[in-house]
Amino acid sequence: VLFTIDDRPYRSDLAIKEADILKARATVGEAKAALADASSQYAHVRDEKDGRFISLEEVEKRRNAETTAKAQLDSATAAVTSAEAAAQAVQTDIERLTVRAPIDGEILQVNVRPGEYAATGALATPLLRMGDMSKLHVRVDIDENDAWRFQSGARATAFLRGNRDMKTELQFVRIEPFVTPKTSLTGSSTERVDTRVLQVIYAFPRNSIPAFVGQQVDVFVEVTSP
């Protein structure tokens, strides 16, 4: 769970709906008792034919009473179902107010604070960044002039900038077949486009080198002779 929007009005409404469920269930109990009594009363005179002990009118009356009691039980049972559905609807509204992460991971960056307005739509800077840190990935840019030399699954090694002794073997993940413009990572709002590159995704264990998310590394890819 990342955070929860104020759900107090819905919690109050949920308490009312849950009380309605208890009331409806109590009504079902009363309806069952009434049906049992009506069925018992009718059973005593059900086989009476000649009217010597009880009138046929009374037999019909008791039969109708049993039928009515059955209908009242069905209505009470339906009322329980309706009350439970209403409570579930409120519970769904409460769950919608709780923002949950779609994956298990770590919070990498938070760019919004309590009380700030959270804009909708695509943002230049996301409100929050998170990711699965169990395995890190490297996006390798291969110049379009050298793209023909790359073979899918080629071995590669990453070196940390500033310390060439820290390196790790990379595991090939996939090629993104669409060649995209390369940008010079200057940090400015408008990046200068130099050329086009083929992007290849590699992965490596998090504990293999002390690298951080967003850090640049030097990658050497093994190629065969032309």
Coordinates of N, CA and C in Angstrom, one line a residue, residues 16-135:
I16 N -23.1 1.5 8.7 CA -24.6 1.5 8.6 C -25.0 0.3 7.7
K17 N -24.3 0.0 6.6 CA -24.7 -1.1 5.8 C -24.5 -2.4 6.6
E18 N -23.5 -2.5 7.4 CA -23.3 -3.8 8.1 C -24.4 -3.9 9.2
A19 N -24.9 -2.8 9.7 CA -26.0 -2.9 10.7 C -27.2 -3.4 9.9
D20 N -27.4 -2.9 8.7 CA -28.6 -3.4 7.9 C -28.5 -4.9 7.6
I21 N -27.3 -5.4 7.5 CA -27.1 -6.8 7.3 C -27.6 -7.6 8.5
L22 N -27.2 -7.1 9.7 CA -27.6 -7.8 10.9 C -29.1 -7.7 11.1
K23 N -29.7 -6.6 10.8 CA -31.2 -6.5 10.9 C -31.9 -7.4 9.9
A24 N -31.3 -7.5 8.7 CA -32.0 -8.4 7.7 C -31.8 -9.8 8.1
R25 N -30.7 -10.2 8.7 CA -30.5 -11.6 9.1 C -31.5 -11.9 10.3
A26 N -31.7 -10.9 11.1 CA -32.7 -11.2 12.2 C -34.1 -11.3 11.7
T27 N -34.4 -10.6 10.6 CA -35.7 -10.8 10.0 C -35.9 -12.1 9.4
V28 N -34.8 -12.7 8.8 CA -34.8 -14.0 8.3 C -35.1 -15.0 9.4
G29 N -34.5 -14.8 10.6 CA -34.8 -15.7 11.7 C -36.2 -15.7 12.1
E30 N -36.8 -14.5 12.1 CA -38.2 -14.4 12.5 C -39.1 -15.0 11.4
A31 N -38.7 -14.9 10.1 CA -39.5 -15.5 9.0 C -39.4 -17.0 9.1
K32 N -38.3 -17.5 9.5 CA -38.1 -19.0 9.6 C -39.0 -19.5 10.7
A33 N -39.0 -18.8 11.8 CA -39.9 -19.2 13.0 C -41.4 -19.1 12.6
A34 N -41.8 -18.1 11.9 CA -43.1 -17.9 11.5 C -43.5 -19.0 10.5
L35 N -42.6 -19.4 9.6 CA -42.9 -20.5 8.6 C -43.0 -21.8 9.4
A36 N -42.2 -22.0 10.3 CA -42.2 -23.3 11.1 C -43.6 -23.4 11.8
D37 N -44.0 -22.3 12.4 CA -45.3 -22.3 13.1 C -46.5 -22.5 12.1
A38 N -46.4 -21.8 11.0 CA -47.5 -21.9 10.0 C -47.5 -23.3 9.4
S39 N -46.4 -23.9 9.2 CA -46.3 -25.3 8.6 C -46.9 -26.3 9.7
S40 N -46.5 -26.1 10.9 CA -47.0 -27.0 12.0 C -48.5 -26.9 12.1
Q41 N -49.1 -25.7 12.1 CA -50.5 -25.5 12.1 C -51.2 -26.1 11.0
Y42 N -50.6 -26.0 9.8 CA -51.3 -26.6 8.6 C -51.2 -28.1 8.6
A43 N -50.0 -28.6 9.1 CA -49.8 -30.1 9.1 C -50.9 -30.8 10.0
H44 N -51.4 -30.1 11.0 CA -52.4 -30.7 11.9 C -53.7 -30.9 11.2
V45 N -54.0 -30.1 10.2 CA -55.3 -30.2 9.6 C -55.2 -30.5 8.1
R46 N -54.0 -30.9 7.6 CA -53.8 -31.0 6.2 C -54.7 -32.2 5.6
D47 N -54.8 -33.3 6.4 CA -55.6 -34.4 5.9 C -57.0 -34.5 6.3
E48 N -57.5 -33.4 6.9 CA -58.9 -33.3 7.3 C -59.8 -33.1 6.0
K49 N -60.7 -34.1 5.9 CA -61.5 -34.1 4.6 C -63.0 -33.8 4.9
D50 N -63.5 -34.3 6.0 CA -65.0 -34.3 6.1 C -65.4 -33.1 6.9
G51 N -64.5 -32.3 7.5 CA -64.9 -31.1 8.2 C -65.6 -31.3 9.6
R52 N -65.5 -32.5 10.1 CA -66.1 -32.8 11.4 C -65.4 -32.2 12.6
F53 N -64.1 -32.1 12.4 CA -63.2 -31.6 13.5 C -62.9 -30.1 13.3
I54 N -62.7 -29.7 12.0 CA -62.3 -28.4 11.7 C -62.9 -28.0 10.3
S55 N -63.3 -26.8 10.1 CA -63.9 -26.4 8.9 C -62.9 -26.4 7.8
L56 N -63.4 -26.6 6.6 CA -62.5 -26.5 5.4 C -62.0 -25.1 5.2
E57 N -62.7 -24.1 5.7 CA -62.3 -22.7 5.6 C -61.1 -22.5 6.5
E58 N -61.1 -23.2 7.6 CA -59.9 -23.1 8.5 C -58.7 -23.8 7.9
V59 N -58.9 -24.9 7.2 CA -57.8 -25.6 6.6 C -57.2 -24.7 5.5
E60 N -58.1 -24.1 4.7 CA -57.6 -23.2 3.6 C -56.8 -22.0 4.2
K61 N -57.3 -21.5 5.3 CA -56.7 -20.4 6.0 C -55.3 -20.7 6.4
R62 N -55.1 -21.9 7.0 CA -53.8 -22.3 7.5 C -52.8 -22.6 6.4
R63 N -53.4 -23.1 5.3 CA -52.6 -23.4 4.1 C -52.0 -22.1 3.5
N64 N -53.0 -21.1 3.4 CA -52.6 -19.8 2.9 C -51.5 -19.1 3.8
A65 N -51.7 -19.3 5.2 CA -50.7 -18.8 6.1 C -49.4 -19.4 5.9
E66 N -49.3 -20.7 5.6 CA -48.0 -21.3 5.3 C -47.4 -20.7 4.0
T67 N -48.2 -20.5 3.0 CA -47.7 -20.0 1.7 C -47.2 -18.6 2.0
T68 N -47.9 -17.8 2.7 CA -47.5 -16.4 3.0 C -46.2 -16.4 3.8
A69 N -46.0 -17.3 4.7 CA -44.8 -17.4 5.5 C -43.6 -17.8 4.7
K70 N -43.8 -18.7 3.7 CA -42.7 -19.0 2.8 C -42.3 -17.8 2.0
A71 N -43.3 -17.0 1.5 CA -43.0 -15.9 0.7 C -42.3 -14.8 1.5
Q72 N -42.6 -14.7 2.8 CA -42.0 -13.7 3.7 C -40.5 -14.1 3.9
L73 N -40.3 -15.5 4.0 CA -38.9 -15.9 4.2 C -38.1 -15.7 3.0
D74 N -38.7 -15.9 1.8 CA -37.9 -15.6 0.6 C -37.6 -14.1 0.5
S75 N -38.5 -13.3 0.9 CA -38.3 -11.8 0.8 C -37.2 -11.4 1.8
A76 N -37.2 -12.0 3.0 CA -36.2 -11.7 4.0 C -34.8 -12.1 3.6
T77 N -34.8 -13.3 2.9 CA -33.5 -13.8 2.4 C -32.9 -12.9 1.3
A78 N -33.8 -12.4 0.5 CA -33.4 -11.5 -0.6 C -32.9 -10.2 0.0
A79 N -33.6 -9.8 1.1 CA -33.1 -8.5 1.8 C -31.7 -8.7 2.3
V80 N -31.4 -9.8 2.8 CA -30.0 -10.1 3.3 C -29.0 -10.0 2.2
T81 N -29.4 -10.6 1.0 CA -28.5 -10.5 -0.1 C -28.3 -9.1 -0.6
S82 N -29.4 -8.3 -0.6 CA -29.3 -6.9 -1.0 C -28.4 -6.1 -0.1
A83 N -28.6 -6.3 1.2 CA -27.8 -5.6 2.2 C -26.3 -5.9 2.1
E84 N -26.0 -7.2 1.9 CA -24.6 -7.6 1.7 C -24.0 -7.0 0.5
A85 N -24.8 -6.9 -0.6 CA -24.3 -6.3 -1.8 C -24.0 -4.8 -1.6
A86 N -24.9 -4.2 -0.9 CA -24.7 -2.7 -0.6 C -23.5 -2.5 0.2
A87 N -23.2 -3.4 1.2 CA -22.0 -3.3 2.0 C -20.8 -3.5 1.2
Q88 N -20.9 -4.5 0.2 CA -19.7 -4.8 -0.6 C -19.4 -3.6 -1.5
A89 N -20.5 -2.9 -2.0 CA -20.3 -1.8 -2.9 C -19.5 -0.7 -2.1
V90 N -19.8 -0.5 -0.9 CA -19.1 0.5 -0.1 C -17.7 0.1 0.2
Q91 N -17.5 -1.2 0.4 CA -16.1 -1.7 0.6 C -15.3 -1.5 -0.6
T92 N -15.9 -1.7 -1.8 CA -15.2 -1.5 -3.0 C -14.8 0.0 -3.2
D93 N -15.7 0.9 -2.8 CA -15.3 2.3 -2.8 C -14.1 2.6 -1.9
I94 N -14.1 2.0 -0.8 CA -13.0 2.2 0.2 C -11.7 1.7 -0.4
E95 N -11.8 0.5 -1.0 CA -10.5 -0.1 -1.6 C -10.0 0.8 -2.8
R96 N -10.9 1.5 -3.5 CA -10.5 2.3 -4.6 C -9.8 3.6 -4.1
L97 N -10.0 3.9 -2.8 CA -9.3 5.1 -2.2 C -7.9 4.7 -1.7
T98 N -7.6 3.4 -1.8 CA -6.3 3.0 -1.4 C -5.4 2.7 -2.6
V99 N -4.3 3.5 -2.7 CA -3.4 3.3 -3.9 C -2.4 2.2 -3.6
R100 N -2.4 1.2 -4.4 CA -1.5 0.1 -4.2 C -0.5 0.0 -5.3
A101 N 0.7 -0.4 -5.0 CA 1.7 -0.6 -6.1 C 1.3 -1.8 -6.9
P102 N 1.5 -1.8 -8.2 CA 1.1 -2.9 -9.1 C 2.2 -4.1 -9.0
I103 N 3.3 -3.8 -8.4 CA 4.4 -4.8 -8.2 C 5.0 -4.7 -6.9
D104 N 5.7 -5.7 -6.5 CA 6.6 -5.6 -5.3 C 7.9 -4.9 -5.6
G105 N 8.3 -4.0 -4.9 CA 9.5 -3.3 -5.2 C 9.9 -2.3 -4.1
E106 N 10.8 -1.4 -4.5 CA 11.3 -0.4 -3.6 C 11.0 1.0 -4.2
I107 N 10.7 2.0 -3.3 CA 10.5 3.3 -3.7 C 11.8 4.0 -4.0
L108 N 12.0 4.4 -5.3 CA 13.2 5.0 -5.7 C 13.2 6.5 -5.6
Q109 N 12.1 7.2 -5.8 CA 12.0 8.6 -5.7 C 10.6 9.0 -5.5
V110 N 10.4 10.1 -4.6 CA 9.1 10.6 -4.3 C 9.1 12.1 -4.7
N111 N 8.3 12.6 -5.6 CA 8.3 13.9 -6.0 C 7.0 14.7 -5.7
V112 N 6.2 14.1 -4.7 CA 5.0 14.8 -4.3 C 4.9 14.7 -2.7
R113 N 4.3 15.6 -2.1 CA 4.3 15.7 -0.6 C 2.8 15.8 -0.2
P114 N 2.5 15.4 1.0 CA 1.1 15.6 1.5 C 0.6 17.0 1.4
G115 N -0.6 17.2 0.9 CA -1.1 18.5 0.7 C -0.9 19.1 -0.7
E116 N 0.0 18.5 -1.5 CA 0.2 19.0 -2.8 C -0.9 18.5 -3.8
Y117 N -1.1 19.2 -4.9 CA -2.1 18.8 -5.9 C -1.4 17.8 -6.8
A118 N -2.0 16.6 -7.0 CA -1.4 15.6 -7.9 C -2.1 15.7 -9.2
A119 N -1.4 16.2 -10.2 CA -1.9 16.3 -11.6 C -2.1 15.0 -12.2
T120 N -3.1 14.9 -13.1 CA -3.3 13.7 -13.8 C -2.7 13.7 -15.2
G121 N -2.7 12.6 -15.9 CA -2.1 12.6 -17.2 C -0.6 12.3 -17.2
A122 N 0.0 12.4 -18.4 CA 1.4 12.2 -18.5 C 2.2 13.4 -18.0
L123 N 3.1 13.1 -17.1 CA 3.9 14.2 -16.5 C 5.4 14.1 -16.9
A124 N 6.0 15.2 -17.1 CA 7.4 15.2 -17.4 C 8.2 14.6 -16.3
T125 N 7.8 14.8 -15.0 CA 8.5 14.2 -13.9 C 7.4 13.4 -13.1
P126 N 7.5 12.1 -13.0 CA 6.5 11.3 -12.4 C 6.4 11.7 -10.9
L127 N 5.2 11.5 -10.3 CA 5.0 11.8 -8.9 C 5.9 10.8 -8.0
L128 N 6.0 9.6 -8.5 CA 6.7 8.6 -7.7 C 7.4 7.6 -8.7
R129 N 8.6 7.2 -8.3 CA 9.3 6.1 -9.0 C 9.5 4.9 -8.1
M130 N 9.2 3.8 -8.6 CA 9.5 2.5 -7.9 C 9.9 1.4 -8.9
G131 N 10.6 0.4 -8.3 CA 11.0 -0.7 -9.2 C 11.4 -1.9 -8.4
D132 N 11.5 -3.0 -9.1 CA 12.0 -4.2 -8.5 C 13.6 -4.2 -8.6
M133 N 14.2 -4.2 -7.4 CA 15.6 -4.0 -7.3 C 16.4 -5.4 -7.2
S134 N 15.6 -6.5 -7.3 CA 16.3 -7.8 -7.1 C 17.2 -8.0 -8.3
K135 N 16.9 -7.5 -9.5 CA 17.8 -7.6 -10.6 C 17.8 -6.2 -11.3

